[in-house]
Amino acid sequence: MTEPSATPPPVSRRRLLGYAGAGAAVGAAGFAGGIGAARATDGPHGEGVDRYAFHGTHQAGIVTPAQDRLHFAAFDVTATSRAELLLLLKAWTAAAAAMTQGRPVGGGVPLPYDAPPGDTGEAAGLPPGRLTLTFGFGPSLFRDADGKDRFGIADRQPAALRRLPHFPADALQEQRSDGDLCVQACADDPQVAVHAIRNLSRIAFGSAALRWSQLGFGRTSSTSTSQATPRNLFGFKDGTANLKAEEPKAVDEHVWVGQGDDDGAAWLADGSFLVARRINMMIETWDRTSLREQETLVGRDRHVGAPLSGGTEFTEPDLSLKGNDGQPLVAMSSHVRLAHPTQNNGVRMLRRGYNFTDGNDDLGRLDAGLFFIAYVRDPATQYIPMQTRLSRDDGLMEYLRHTGSGLFAVPPGVRKGGFLGDTLLT
Amino acid sequence: MKNRRLAAALVAGVSLPALAACTDNSSSSSDATDGRTIAVTSSSDACDLSSDTAPSGRLVFTIKNTGQEVTEFYLYAADGKRIVAEVENIGPGLSRTLVVNADAATYVPACKPGMKGTGIRSELTVTESGGSGKASAAVQEQVDQANAAYREYVEDESGQLLAGTRRFVAAYTSGDDARARTLYPTVRVHWERIEPVAESFGDLDPKMDAREADLEAGQKWTGWHRIEKDLWPPSDQPYTALTKAERATYADQLLADTETLHGRIGKLTFTVDQIGNGAKSLLDEVATGKVTGEEEIWSHTDLYDFQANIDGARVAFEGLRPVLKQKDPALESEIADRFTALESMLAQYRVGADGFVSYEKLDTTQVKQLSDAVNALSEPLSKLTAAVTL
């Protein structure tokens, strides 16, 4: 065992490897105009552009400009006592605070040669990669399948935190759905994101077990006006009308849970709800579809991303503008129309999806699609009604198959000295 | 599966001219160098062409709408009346591409900002260059024949579907389950052969062909697959058999919906692009639902549907085949060969005169072979529409 001593000062991965003082610029100047809460202040080198603060009012990884890579994981809690759950969340908090700042888990404390290293090591030498770790609680953490209170918190379960309903044409796989806890790891480097989930998973052994996870690449949403709109695997720009960090009022209205939203779950104020959906795309049949039909189904021009009613990428679609056949230029069953706020009681959501390709299926078809992540203030009024309409009426559904699903309550950010979920558990 | 793609085309009455050369948005960079690409700028009060002459053969018009209203571009024959090609519904700020095979002649190009009036017209002289895309009278006659023949086919299948459904519901409501189980896949063949047409009626399709997984919370489940589950009740989950009265309710509903469908189908007419796209979407149906065994989850009669989808696509293809033979003989023979390959592969699983083995009897390797053959056919088949309309 290590010598009992005062906690050593945090050691950066770089310093550990003898690269102390190396410049931290990672060519991410694009988000210099990002919002204050996302600015780095926790790092040993002070403010930098390669890391985001872990502590704050809200968890990082929500309005934070979307990084390029994702490793999302859901866990089943195997702990049976509240004390064990608390220990897990405290250990995760410490590890997350370290890893997001580019420090190894365990603070780089020397361990006996015959002990396994405190950190798994594969991110040593890599910059923090703007890693964010965002945690959520599933409905099953509060009550088990029989409705039994698992950790004395059932009376604090948010009213909106329920398993999502069955949507038309759902083809959900149990092994890719739900979970008691979730962690969204986003970073510019896949190795940094995978390293984070691997370490959290390791820390959890005995208290929680990995239930399912998903790797993602190529963010499919912009969460900041500083970012160009990316493309999904259908080749179309995705997230043009997404909520952006630069719209704090709209984010307050549509993303953050307010103080009085749910009297039974006041602990969730400043938190949010995370909707995760694994959406397979029928890549092969899509690629055989005429461009006319592709654009009609989406409601946008593929090249520029402008709505078919005209303009440029960021022009609001004119849903009433008709063509010479008397039909709207943005078709009634098009994705853009059905997802538009005016068709959904004005609600918006902050999307944070990623493309994925998990190799292929038994028939040699790409197992690929969009791992959809959205943050909403109230899933019952924002996500559920919209997805019901999309699943039923969206022409794109012909080419989509929802294979995984989860809904999680995302607690507020961790204050210095606090831990994940402390507003719920203390 | 619900197929919403033809819905707009068939029900909302969108129609494309039978032989209008309107393959939008395709482009060929090599065309830019030899005067075959003509840039058209459509503003609120002008219709500027980058050139007023062009060589005969394949021409590419790139139309940019710089005005504030929706615009259209037409290429008329010299008489200013006959439409040679057109692009409709170009939103302000957007660009579209129109590919035309033009013979040497004088043409009248026209932009219609606001989609009103006779348009802002000019003149385009196409000179002889050896290239031609002659839409001869003979081809037009073949197209007309294909349209008429496809219409007859669809109506005939829909009639057989109605007659078969009568026999099926009679057996089912009388409690003759063995006969109902025999009739189920063979009657549904007539639905599956014309599936894109049948499914284009957005109000009927969910009532008639929804699978259990397609439902939304609280939605009533009716139609073929509801009865399928009652005839092949699951062994791995609790299931309560329908009562005699419930059987009658579902059977009556299915028959009434089939009658409505048959009545509506009798009023339809088709265009070449609808037939071509219909063939493609039948193969999509195979790739998405049948080859994976998801369509007939209780009865496992997916291979009947598989064959029927191919039958329908084959009829569509055969109708357009004389046109395709003239326009793109290489594509014509490729599609024909791959139809044959897929059909003979599927024939291995035939039982008796018109039956197939249960989908459950296929192993992964066999399913993969079928899937590969479907892909091999689908890829060239997806080029059929563009090939016959240009």
CSV table of N, CA, C and O in Angstrom, one decimal, chain A residues 76-124:
chain,number,residue,atom,x,y,z
A,76,ASP,N,-26.0,-0.9,-15.0
A,76,ASP,CA,-26.9,-1.5,-14.0
A,76,ASP,C,-26.3,-1.4,-12.6
A,76,ASP,O,-25.1,-1.9,-12.5
A,77,VAL,N,-26.9,-0.8,-11.7
A,77,VAL,CA,-26.4,-0.7,-10.3
A,77,VAL,C,-26.6,-2.1,-9.6
A,77,VAL,O,-27.7,-2.6,-9.6
A,78,THR,N,-25.5,-2.7,-9.2
A,78,THR,CA,-25.6,-3.9,-8.4
A,78,THR,C,-25.5,-3.7,-6.9
A,78,THR,O,-25.8,-4.6,-6.2
A,79,ALA,N,-25.1,-2.5,-6.5
A,79,ALA,CA,-25.0,-2.2,-5.1
A,79,ALA,C,-26.5,-2.3,-4.5
A,79,ALA,O,-27.4,-2.1,-5.2
A,80,THR,N,-26.5,-2.8,-3.3
A,80,THR,CA,-27.9,-2.9,-2.7
A,80,THR,C,-28.1,-1.9,-1.6
A,80,THR,O,-29.2,-1.9,-1.1
A,81,SER,N,-27.1,-1.2,-1.2
A,81,SER,CA,-27.4,-0.2,-0.1
A,81,SER,C,-27.1,1.2,-0.6
A,81,SER,O,-26.3,1.4,-1.6
A,82,ARG,N,-27.7,2.1,0.0
A,82,ARG,CA,-27.5,3.5,-0.3
A,82,ARG,C,-26.1,4.0,-0.1
A,82,ARG,O,-25.5,4.7,-0.8
A,83,ALA,N,-25.5,3.4,1.0
A,83,ALA,CA,-24.1,3.8,1.3
A,83,ALA,C,-23.2,3.4,0.2
A,83,ALA,O,-22.3,4.1,-0.2
A,84,GLU,N,-23.4,2.2,-0.4
A,84,GLU,CA,-22.5,1.7,-1.5
A,84,GLU,C,-22.7,2.6,-2.7
A,84,GLU,O,-21.8,2.9,-3.4
A,85,LEU,N,-24.0,3.0,-3.0
A,85,LEU,CA,-24.3,3.9,-4.1
A,85,LEU,C,-23.6,5.2,-4.0
A,85,LEU,O,-23.0,5.7,-4.9
A,86,LEU,N,-23.6,5.7,-2.8
A,86,LEU,CA,-22.9,7.0,-2.5
A,86,LEU,C,-21.4,6.9,-2.7
A,86,LEU,O,-20.8,7.8,-3.3
A,87,LEU,N,-20.8,5.8,-2.3
A,87,LEU,CA,-19.4,5.6,-2.5
A,87,LEU,C,-19.1,5.6,-4.0
A,87,LEU,O,-18.1,6.2,-4.4
A,88,LEU,N,-19.9,4.9,-4.8
A,88,LEU,CA,-19.7,4.8,-6.2
A,88,LEU,C,-19.7,6.2,-6.8
A,88,LEU,O,-18.8,6.6,-7.6
A,89,LEU,N,-20.7,7.0,-6.5
A,89,LEU,CA,-20.9,8.3,-7.1
A,89,LEU,C,-19.8,9.2,-6.6
A,89,LEU,O,-19.3,10.1,-7.4
A,90,LYS,N,-19.3,9.1,-5.4
A,90,LYS,CA,-18.2,9.9,-5.0
A,90,LYS,C,-16.9,9.5,-5.7
A,90,LYS,O,-16.1,10.4,-6.1
A,91,ALA,N,-16.7,8.2,-5.9
A,91,ALA,CA,-15.5,7.8,-6.6
A,91,ALA,C,-15.5,8.2,-8.1
A,91,ALA,O,-14.5,8.7,-8.6
A,92,TRP,N,-16.7,8.2,-8.7
A,92,TRP,CA,-16.9,8.6,-10.1
A,92,TRP,C,-16.6,10.1,-10.2
A,92,TRP,O,-16.0,10.6,-11.1
A,93,THR,N,-17.1,10.9,-9.2
A,93,THR,CA,-16.9,12.3,-9.2
A,93,THR,C,-15.4,12.7,-9.2
A,93,THR,O,-14.9,13.5,-10.0
A,94,ALA,N,-14.7,12.0,-8.3
A,94,ALA,CA,-13.2,12.3,-8.3
A,94,ALA,C,-12.5,11.9,-9.6
A,94,ALA,O,-11.7,12.7,-10.1
A,95,ALA,N,-12.9,10.8,-10.1
A,95,ALA,CA,-12.3,10.3,-11.3
A,95,ALA,C,-12.6,11.2,-12.5
A,95,ALA,O,-11.8,11.6,-13.3
A,96,ALA,N,-13.9,11.6,-12.5
A,96,ALA,CA,-14.3,12.5,-13.6
A,96,ALA,C,-13.6,13.9,-13.6
A,96,ALA,O,-13.2,14.4,-14.6
A,97,ALA,N,-13.5,14.4,-12.3
A,97,ALA,CA,-12.9,15.7,-12.2
A,97,ALA,C,-11.4,15.6,-12.7
A,97,ALA,O,-10.9,16.5,-13.3
A,98,ALA,N,-10.8,14.5,-12.4
A,98,ALA,CA,-9.4,14.3,-12.8
A,98,ALA,C,-9.3,14.2,-14.3
A,98,ALA,O,-8.5,14.9,-15.0
A,99,MET,N,-10.0,13.2,-14.9
A,99,MET,CA,-9.9,12.9,-16.3
A,99,MET,C,-10.3,14.0,-17.2
A,99,MET,O,-9.6,14.3,-18.2
A,100,THR,N,-11.3,14.8,-16.8
A,100,THR,CA,-11.7,15.9,-17.7
A,100,THR,C,-10.6,17.0,-17.7
A,100,THR,O,-10.5,17.8,-18.7
A,101,GLN,N,-9.7,17.0,-16.7
A,101,GLN,CA,-8.6,18.0,-16.7
A,101,GLN,C,-7.3,17.4,-17.2
A,101,GLN,O,-6.3,18.0,-17.1
A,102,GLY,N,-7.4,16.2,-17.7
A,102,GLY,CA,-6.2,15.6,-18.3
A,102,GLY,C,-5.3,14.9,-17.3
A,102,GLY,O,-4.2,14.7,-17.5
A,103,ARG,N,-5.9,14.7,-16.1
A,103,ARG,CA,-5.1,14.0,-15.1
A,103,ARG,C,-5.5,12.6,-15.0
A,103,ARG,O,-6.6,12.2,-15.2
A,104,PRO,N,-4.5,11.7,-14.6
A,104,PRO,CA,-4.9,10.3,-14.5
A,104,PRO,C,-5.8,10.0,-13.3
A,104,PRO,O,-5.7,10.8,-12.3
A,105,VAL,N,-6.5,9.0,-13.3
A,105,VAL,CA,-7.3,8.6,-12.2
A,105,VAL,C,-6.4,8.2,-11.1
A,105,VAL,O,-5.4,7.5,-11.3
A,106,GLY,N,-6.8,8.6,-9.8
A,106,GLY,CA,-5.9,8.3,-8.7
A,106,GLY,C,-4.8,9.3,-8.5
A,106,GLY,O,-4.0,9.2,-7.6
A,107,GLY,N,-4.8,10.3,-9.3
A,107,GLY,CA,-3.9,11.4,-9.1
A,107,GLY,C,-2.4,11.1,-9.4
A,107,GLY,O,-1.5,11.8,-9.0
A,108,GLY,N,-2.2,10.0,-10.0
A,108,GLY,CA,-0.8,9.6,-10.3
A,108,GLY,C,0.0,9.2,-9.1
A,108,GLY,O,1.2,9.2,-9.1
A,109,VAL,N,-0.7,8.8,-8.1
A,109,VAL,CA,0.0,8.4,-6.8
A,109,VAL,C,0.7,7.1,-7.1
A,109,VAL,O,0.2,6.2,-7.7
A,110,PRO,N,2.0,7.1,-6.8
A,110,PRO,CA,2.8,5.8,-7.0
A,110,PRO,C,2.2,4.6,-6.2
A,110,PRO,O,1.8,4.8,-5.1
A,111,LEU,N,2.1,3.5,-6.9
A,111,LEU,CA,1.6,2.3,-6.2
A,111,LEU,C,2.7,1.3,-6.3
A,111,LEU,O,3.6,1.4,-7.1
A,112,PRO,N,2.6,0.3,-5.4
A,112,PRO,CA,3.6,-0.8,-5.4
A,112,PRO,C,3.7,-1.4,-6.8
A,112,PRO,O,2.7,-1.5,-7.5
A,113,TYR,N,4.8,-1.8,-7.1
A,113,TYR,CA,5.1,-2.4,-8.4
A,113,TYR,C,4.2,-3.6,-8.7
A,113,TYR,O,3.9,-4.0,-9.8
A,114,ASP,N,3.8,-4.3,-7.6
A,114,ASP,CA,3.0,-5.5,-7.8
A,114,ASP,C,1.5,-5.2,-7.7
A,114,ASP,O,0.8,-6.2,-7.7
A,115,ALA,N,1.2,-4.0,-7.7
A,115,ALA,CA,-0.3,-3.6,-7.8
A,115,ALA,C,-0.6,-3.1,-9.2
A,115,ALA,O,0.3,-2.6,-9.9
A,116,PRO,N,-1.8,-3.3,-9.7
A,116,PRO,CA,-2.2,-2.8,-11.0
A,116,PRO,C,-2.2,-1.2,-10.9
A,116,PRO,O,-2.5,-0.7,-9.9
A,117,PRO,N,-1.8,-0.6,-12.0
A,117,PRO,CA,-1.7,0.9,-11.9
A,117,PRO,C,-3.1,1.5,-11.6
A,117,PRO,O,-4.2,0.9,-12.0
A,118,GLY,N,-3.1,2.7,-11.0
A,118,GLY,CA,-4.4,3.3,-10.6
A,118,GLY,C,-5.1,3.8,-11.9
A,118,GLY,O,-6.4,3.8,-11.9
A,119,ASP,N,-4.4,4.2,-12.9
A,119,ASP,CA,-5.1,4.6,-14.2
A,119,ASP,C,-4.7,3.5,-15.2
A,119,ASP,O,-3.6,3.0,-15.2
A,120,THR,N,-5.7,3.3,-16.1
A,120,THR,CA,-5.5,2.2,-17.1
A,120,THR,C,-4.4,2.6,-18.1
A,120,THR,O,-3.8,1.8,-18.8
A,121,GLY,N,-4.1,3.9,-18.2
A,121,GLY,CA,-2.9,4.4,-18.9
A,121,GLY,C,-3.0,4.7,-20.4
A,121,GLY,O,-2.0,5.3,-20.9
A,122,GLU,N,-4.0,4.3,-21.1
A,122,GLU,CA,-4.0,4.5,-22.5
A,122,GLU,C,-4.2,5.9,-23.0
A,122,GLU,O,-4.0,6.2,-24.2
A,123,ALA,N,-4.5,6.8,-22.0
A,123,ALA,CA,-4.6,8.2,-22.4
A,123,ALA,C,-3.4,9.0,-22.0
A,123,ALA,O,-3.3,10.2,-22.2
A,124,ALA,N,-2.4,8.3,-21.4
A,124,ALA,CA,-1.2,9.0,-21.0
A,124,ALA,C,-0.5,9.7,-22.2
A,124,ALA,O,-0.4,9.0,-23.2
